[in-house]
Amino acid sequence: MKSVKKNDPNEALIARNRKARHDYSILDVYEAGVVLQGTEVKSLREGHANLSDAYATVDGDEVWLRGVHIPEYRNGSWTNHTPTRTRKLLLHRREIENLVGKTREGNTTLVPLSMYFKAGKVKVEIALARGKQLHDKRQDLAKRDADREVVRAIGRARKGMS
């Protein structure tokens, strides 16, 4: 994700789906706006959201975000939102057509990676992803461990510790 300023409340990370990169091979990433109700935005400003079981679907010519849990605003009244309602994603027509073609090819899904504020608007980073098999996950872990060991060896060599 692009650099997000930590001090500015209009440029802040709300939630990240950390398991997505572990469970899926990311093929392509898109940034989408989200259609929200007022109390959802207030709850997101407090930093409450859960993307762990979320996914996106393409229905007709629209993209929908499903399974995102945004808890009710604690200071809300009877106008509070439903926490796990389906939310519409805002993408350009060409991006939607591209997603329709790629998801119909098979073995791919749309997974939200993160949710953040950008210029005061809530954005979701969704990825076109392919599920990993168990051996793929093991290979990624082994590669990460090998890379860490290389970095440690270089650090030790620089310090003269061999």
mmCIF file of C-alpha atoms in Angstrom:
data_model
loop_
_atom_site.group_PDB
_atom_site.id
_atom_site.type_symbol
_atom_site.label_atom_id
_atom_site.label_comp_id
_atom_site.label_asym_id
_atom_site.label_seq_id
_atom_site.Cartn_x
_atom_site.Cartn_y
_atom_site.Cartn_z
ATOM 1 C CA MET A 1 0.000 0.000 0.000
ATOM 2 C CA LYS A 2 1.132 3.541 -0.582
ATOM 3 C CA SER A 3 2.525 5.510 2.335
ATOM 4 C CA VAL A 4 -0.206 6.532 4.740
ATOM 5 C CA LYS A 5 0.437 9.465 7.062
ATOM 6 C CA LYS A 6 0.105 8.461 10.698
ATOM 7 C CA ASN A 7 -0.702 11.905 12.119
ATOM 8 C CA ASP A 8 -3.434 12.974 9.698
ATOM 9 C CA PRO A 9 -6.856 11.439 10.561
ATOM 10 C CA ASN A 10 -7.874 11.801 6.908
ATOM 11 C CA GLU A 11 -4.968 9.573 5.790
ATOM 12 C CA ALA A 12 -5.166 6.655 8.218
ATOM 13 C CA LEU A 13 -5.223 2.876 8.008
ATOM 14 C CA ILE A 14 -8.430 1.436 9.454
ATOM 15 C CA ALA A 15 -7.987 -2.317 9.069
ATOM 16 C CA ARG A 16 -5.725 -4.785 7.287
ATOM 17 C CA ASN A 17 -6.465 -8.374 6.261
ATOM 18 C CA ARG A 18 -3.156 -9.946 7.242
ATOM 19 C CA LYS A 19 -4.157 -13.523 6.417
ATOM 20 C CA ALA A 20 -5.002 -12.644 2.817
ATOM 21 C CA ARG A 21 -1.372 -12.516 1.668
ATOM 22 C CA HIS A 22 -0.717 -15.789 3.477
ATOM 23 C CA ASP A 23 -3.718 -17.661 2.039
ATOM 24 C CA TYR A 24 -3.735 -16.191 -1.491
ATOM 25 C CA SER A 25 -1.341 -15.377 -4.311
ATOM 26 C CA ILE A 26 -2.049 -11.758 -5.218
ATOM 27 C CA LEU A 27 -2.396 -11.278 -8.985
ATOM 28 C CA ASP A 28 -3.663 -7.692 -9.271
ATOM 29 C CA VAL A 29 -4.628 -4.919 -6.829
ATOM 30 C CA TYR A 30 -7.393 -2.323 -7.175
ATOM 31 C CA GLU A 31 -8.419 0.656 -5.062
ATOM 32 C CA ALA A 32 -12.166 1.099 -4.649
ATOM 33 C CA GLY A 33 -14.438 3.504 -2.856
ATOM 34 C CA VAL A 34 -17.152 2.164 -0.568
ATOM 35 C CA VAL A 35 -20.789 3.262 -0.259
ATOM 36 C CA LEU A 36 -21.373 3.700 3.470
ATOM 37 C CA GLN A 37 -23.999 5.023 5.870
ATOM 38 C CA GLY A 38 -23.241 7.842 8.317
ATOM 39 C CA THR A 39 -22.826 5.731 11.435
ATOM 40 C CA GLU A 40 -20.487 3.355 9.567
ATOM 41 C CA VAL A 41 -18.102 6.214 8.843
ATOM 42 C CA LYS A 42 -18.181 7.290 12.498
ATOM 43 C CA SER A 43 -17.396 3.757 13.611
ATOM 44 C CA LEU A 44 -14.544 3.551 11.076
ATOM 45 C CA ARG A 45 -13.120 6.856 12.341
ATOM 46 C CA GLU A 46 -12.813 5.157 15.730
ATOM 47 C CA GLY A 47 -10.776 2.416 13.984
ATOM 48 C CA HIS A 48 -13.307 -0.401 14.241
ATOM 49 C CA ALA A 49 -13.500 -2.848 11.317
ATOM 50 C CA ASN A 50 -12.782 -6.512 10.657
ATOM 51 C CA LEU A 51 -11.780 -7.790 7.197
ATOM 52 C CA SER A 52 -10.828 -11.341 8.173
ATOM 53 C CA ASP A 53 -13.839 -13.127 6.605
ATOM 54 C CA ALA A 54 -14.518 -10.568 3.894
ATOM 55 C CA TYR A 55 -14.663 -11.081 0.144
ATOM 56 C CA ALA A 56 -15.981 -9.242 -2.896
ATOM 57 C CA THR A 57 -18.301 -10.457 -5.631
ATOM 58 C CA VAL A 58 -19.202 -9.187 -9.069
ATOM 59 C CA ASP A 59 -22.978 -9.256 -9.591
ATOM 60 C CA GLY A 60 -23.999 -8.062 -13.023
ATOM 61 C CA ASP A 61 -22.178 -4.786 -13.540
ATOM 62 C CA GLU A 62 -21.591 -3.958 -9.858
ATOM 63 C CA VAL A 63 -19.024 -5.083 -7.305
ATOM 64 C CA TRP A 64 -20.163 -5.836 -3.749
ATOM 65 C CA LEU A 65 -18.143 -6.191 -0.550
ATOM 66 C CA ARG A 66 -19.474 -8.946 1.693
ATOM 67 C CA GLY A 67 -18.566 -10.153 5.161
ATOM 68 C CA VAL A 68 -16.905 -6.952 6.414
ATOM 69 C CA HIS A 69 -17.815 -6.385 10.039
ATOM 70 C CA ILE A 70 -18.125 -2.717 10.992
ATOM 71 C CA PRO A 71 -19.563 -2.642 14.526
ATOM 72 C CA GLU A 72 -22.431 -0.337 15.394
ATOM 73 C CA TYR A 73 -21.473 3.187 16.397
ATOM 74 C CA ARG A 74 -21.576 3.197 20.193
ATOM 75 C CA ASN A 75 -23.090 6.702 20.397
ATOM 76 C CA GLY A 76 -25.650 5.948 17.694
ATOM 77 C CA SER A 77 -29.373 5.659 18.169
ATOM 78 C CA TRP A 78 -32.058 3.796 16.256
ATOM 79 C CA THR A 79 -30.383 4.978 13.024
ATOM 80 C CA ASN A 80 -27.412 2.627 13.535
ATOM 81 C CA HIS A 81 -26.385 0.367 10.663
ATOM 82 C CA THR A 82 -26.352 -3.424 10.407
ATOM 83 C CA PRO A 83 -22.757 -4.525 11.187
ATOM 84 C CA THR A 84 -22.299 -7.092 8.397
ATOM 85 C CA ARG A 85 -24.432 -5.674 5.615
ATOM 86 C CA THR A 86 -23.371 -5.932 1.972
ATOM 87 C CA ARG A 87 -21.667 -2.752 0.753
ATOM 88 C CA LYS A 88 -21.283 -1.532 -2.808
ATOM 89 C CA LEU A 89 -17.779 -0.853 -4.144
ATOM 90 C CA LEU A 90 -17.125 2.056 -6.496
ATOM 91 C CA LEU A 91 -14.855 1.201 -9.429
ATOM 92 C CA HIS A 92 -14.452 2.476 -12.971
ATOM 93 C CA ARG A 93 -16.421 0.647 -15.668
ATOM 94 C CA ARG A 94 -13.252 -0.724 -17.309
ATOM 95 C CA GLU A 95 -12.002 -2.079 -13.990
ATOM 96 C CA ILE A 96 -15.325 -3.841 -13.388
ATOM 97 C CA GLU A 97 -15.283 -5.358 -16.885
ATOM 98 C CA ASN A 98 -11.705 -6.500 -16.304
ATOM 99 C CA LEU A 99 -12.692 -8.116 -12.994
ATOM 100 C CA VAL A 100 -15.704 -9.831 -14.575
ATOM 101 C CA GLY A 101 -13.487 -11.388 -17.240
ATOM 102 C CA LYS A 102 -10.786 -12.526 -14.845
ATOM 103 C CA THR A 103 -13.109 -13.959 -12.193
ATOM 104 C CA ARG A 104 -15.058 -15.934 -14.798
ATOM 105 C CA GLU A 105 -11.834 -17.544 -16.043
ATOM 106 C CA GLY A 106 -11.874 -19.490 -12.798
ATOM 107 C CA ASN A 107 -9.735 -20.162 -9.737
ATOM 108 C CA THR A 108 -9.635 -16.485 -8.782
ATOM 109 C CA THR A 109 -11.456 -14.490 -6.155
ATOM 110 C CA LEU A 110 -11.643 -10.909 -4.937
ATOM 111 C CA VAL A 111 -10.191 -10.396 -1.465
ATOM 112 C CA PRO A 112 -10.004 -7.096 0.458
ATOM 113 C CA LEU A 113 -6.445 -6.417 1.660
ATOM 114 C CA SER A 114 -6.943 -3.210 3.615
ATOM 115 C CA MET A 115 -9.383 -0.424 4.414
ATOM 116 C CA TYR A 116 -8.159 3.138 4.900
ATOM 117 C CA PHE A 117 -9.026 6.806 4.667
ATOM 118 C CA LYS A 118 -7.693 8.739 1.688
ATOM 119 C CA ALA A 119 -8.484 12.454 1.454
ATOM 120 C CA GLY A 120 -11.378 11.947 3.865
ATOM 121 C CA LYS A 121 -12.949 9.106 1.843
ATOM 122 C CA VAL A 122 -13.009 5.441 2.863
ATOM 123 C CA LYS A 123 -11.127 3.273 0.370
ATOM 124 C CA VAL A 124 -10.704 -0.488 0.162
ATOM 125 C CA GLU A 125 -7.741 -2.150 -1.493
ATOM 126 C CA ILE A 126 -9.086 -5.313 -3.147
ATOM 127 C CA ALA A 127 -6.975 -7.930 -4.834
ATOM 128 C CA LEU A 128 -7.645 -10.406 -7.578
ATOM 129 C CA ALA A 129 -6.192 -13.487 -5.932
ATOM 130 C CA ARG A 130 -5.701 -17.208 -6.411
ATOM 131 C CA GLY A 131 -5.815 -19.527 -3.396
ATOM 132 C CA LYS A 132 -2.544 -21.103 -2.281
ATOM 133 C CA GLN A 133 -2.104 -24.794 -1.644
ATOM 134 C CA LEU A 134 -0.411 -25.992 1.539
ATOM 135 C CA HIS A 135 2.895 -26.667 -0.240
ATOM 136 C CA ASP A 136 2.876 -23.114 -1.659
ATOM 137 C CA LYS A 137 2.489 -21.704 1.857
ATOM 138 C CA ARG A 138 5.389 -23.857 3.069
ATOM 139 C CA GLN A 139 7.581 -22.669 0.197
ATOM 140 C CA ASP A 140 6.804 -19.029 1.051
ATOM 141 C CA LEU A 141 7.691 -19.605 4.713
ATOM 142 C CA ALA A 142 10.945 -21.348 3.767
ATOM 143 C CA LYS A 143 11.869 -18.514 1.377
ATOM 144 C CA ARG A 144 11.129 -15.892 4.035
ATOM 145 C CA ASP A 145 13.288 -17.765 6.586
ATOM 146 C CA ALA A 146 16.133 -18.071 4.068
ATOM 147 C CA ASP A 147 15.947 -14.345 3.288
ATOM 148 C CA ARG A 148 16.074 -13.516 7.007
ATOM 149 C CA GLU A 149 19.121 -15.741 7.446
ATOM 150 C CA VAL A 150 20.885 -14.010 4.550
ATOM 151 C CA VAL A 151 20.196 -10.595 6.078
ATOM 152 C CA ARG A 152 21.509 -11.809 9.452
ATOM 153 C CA ALA A 153 24.676 -13.223 7.852
ATOM 154 C CA ILE A 154 25.319 -9.943 6.043
ATOM 155 C CA GLY A 155 24.828 -8.053 9.312
ATOM 156 C CA ARG A 156 27.235 -10.355 11.144
ATOM 157 C CA ALA A 157 29.811 -9.998 8.345
ATOM 158 C CA ARG A 158 29.582 -6.198 8.529
ATOM 159 C CA LYS A 159 30.206 -6.303 12.261
ATOM 160 C CA GLY A 160 33.195 -8.614 11.718
ATOM 161 C CA MET A 161 31.619 -11.456 13.658
ATOM 162 C CA SER A 162 31.681 -13.970 10.772
#
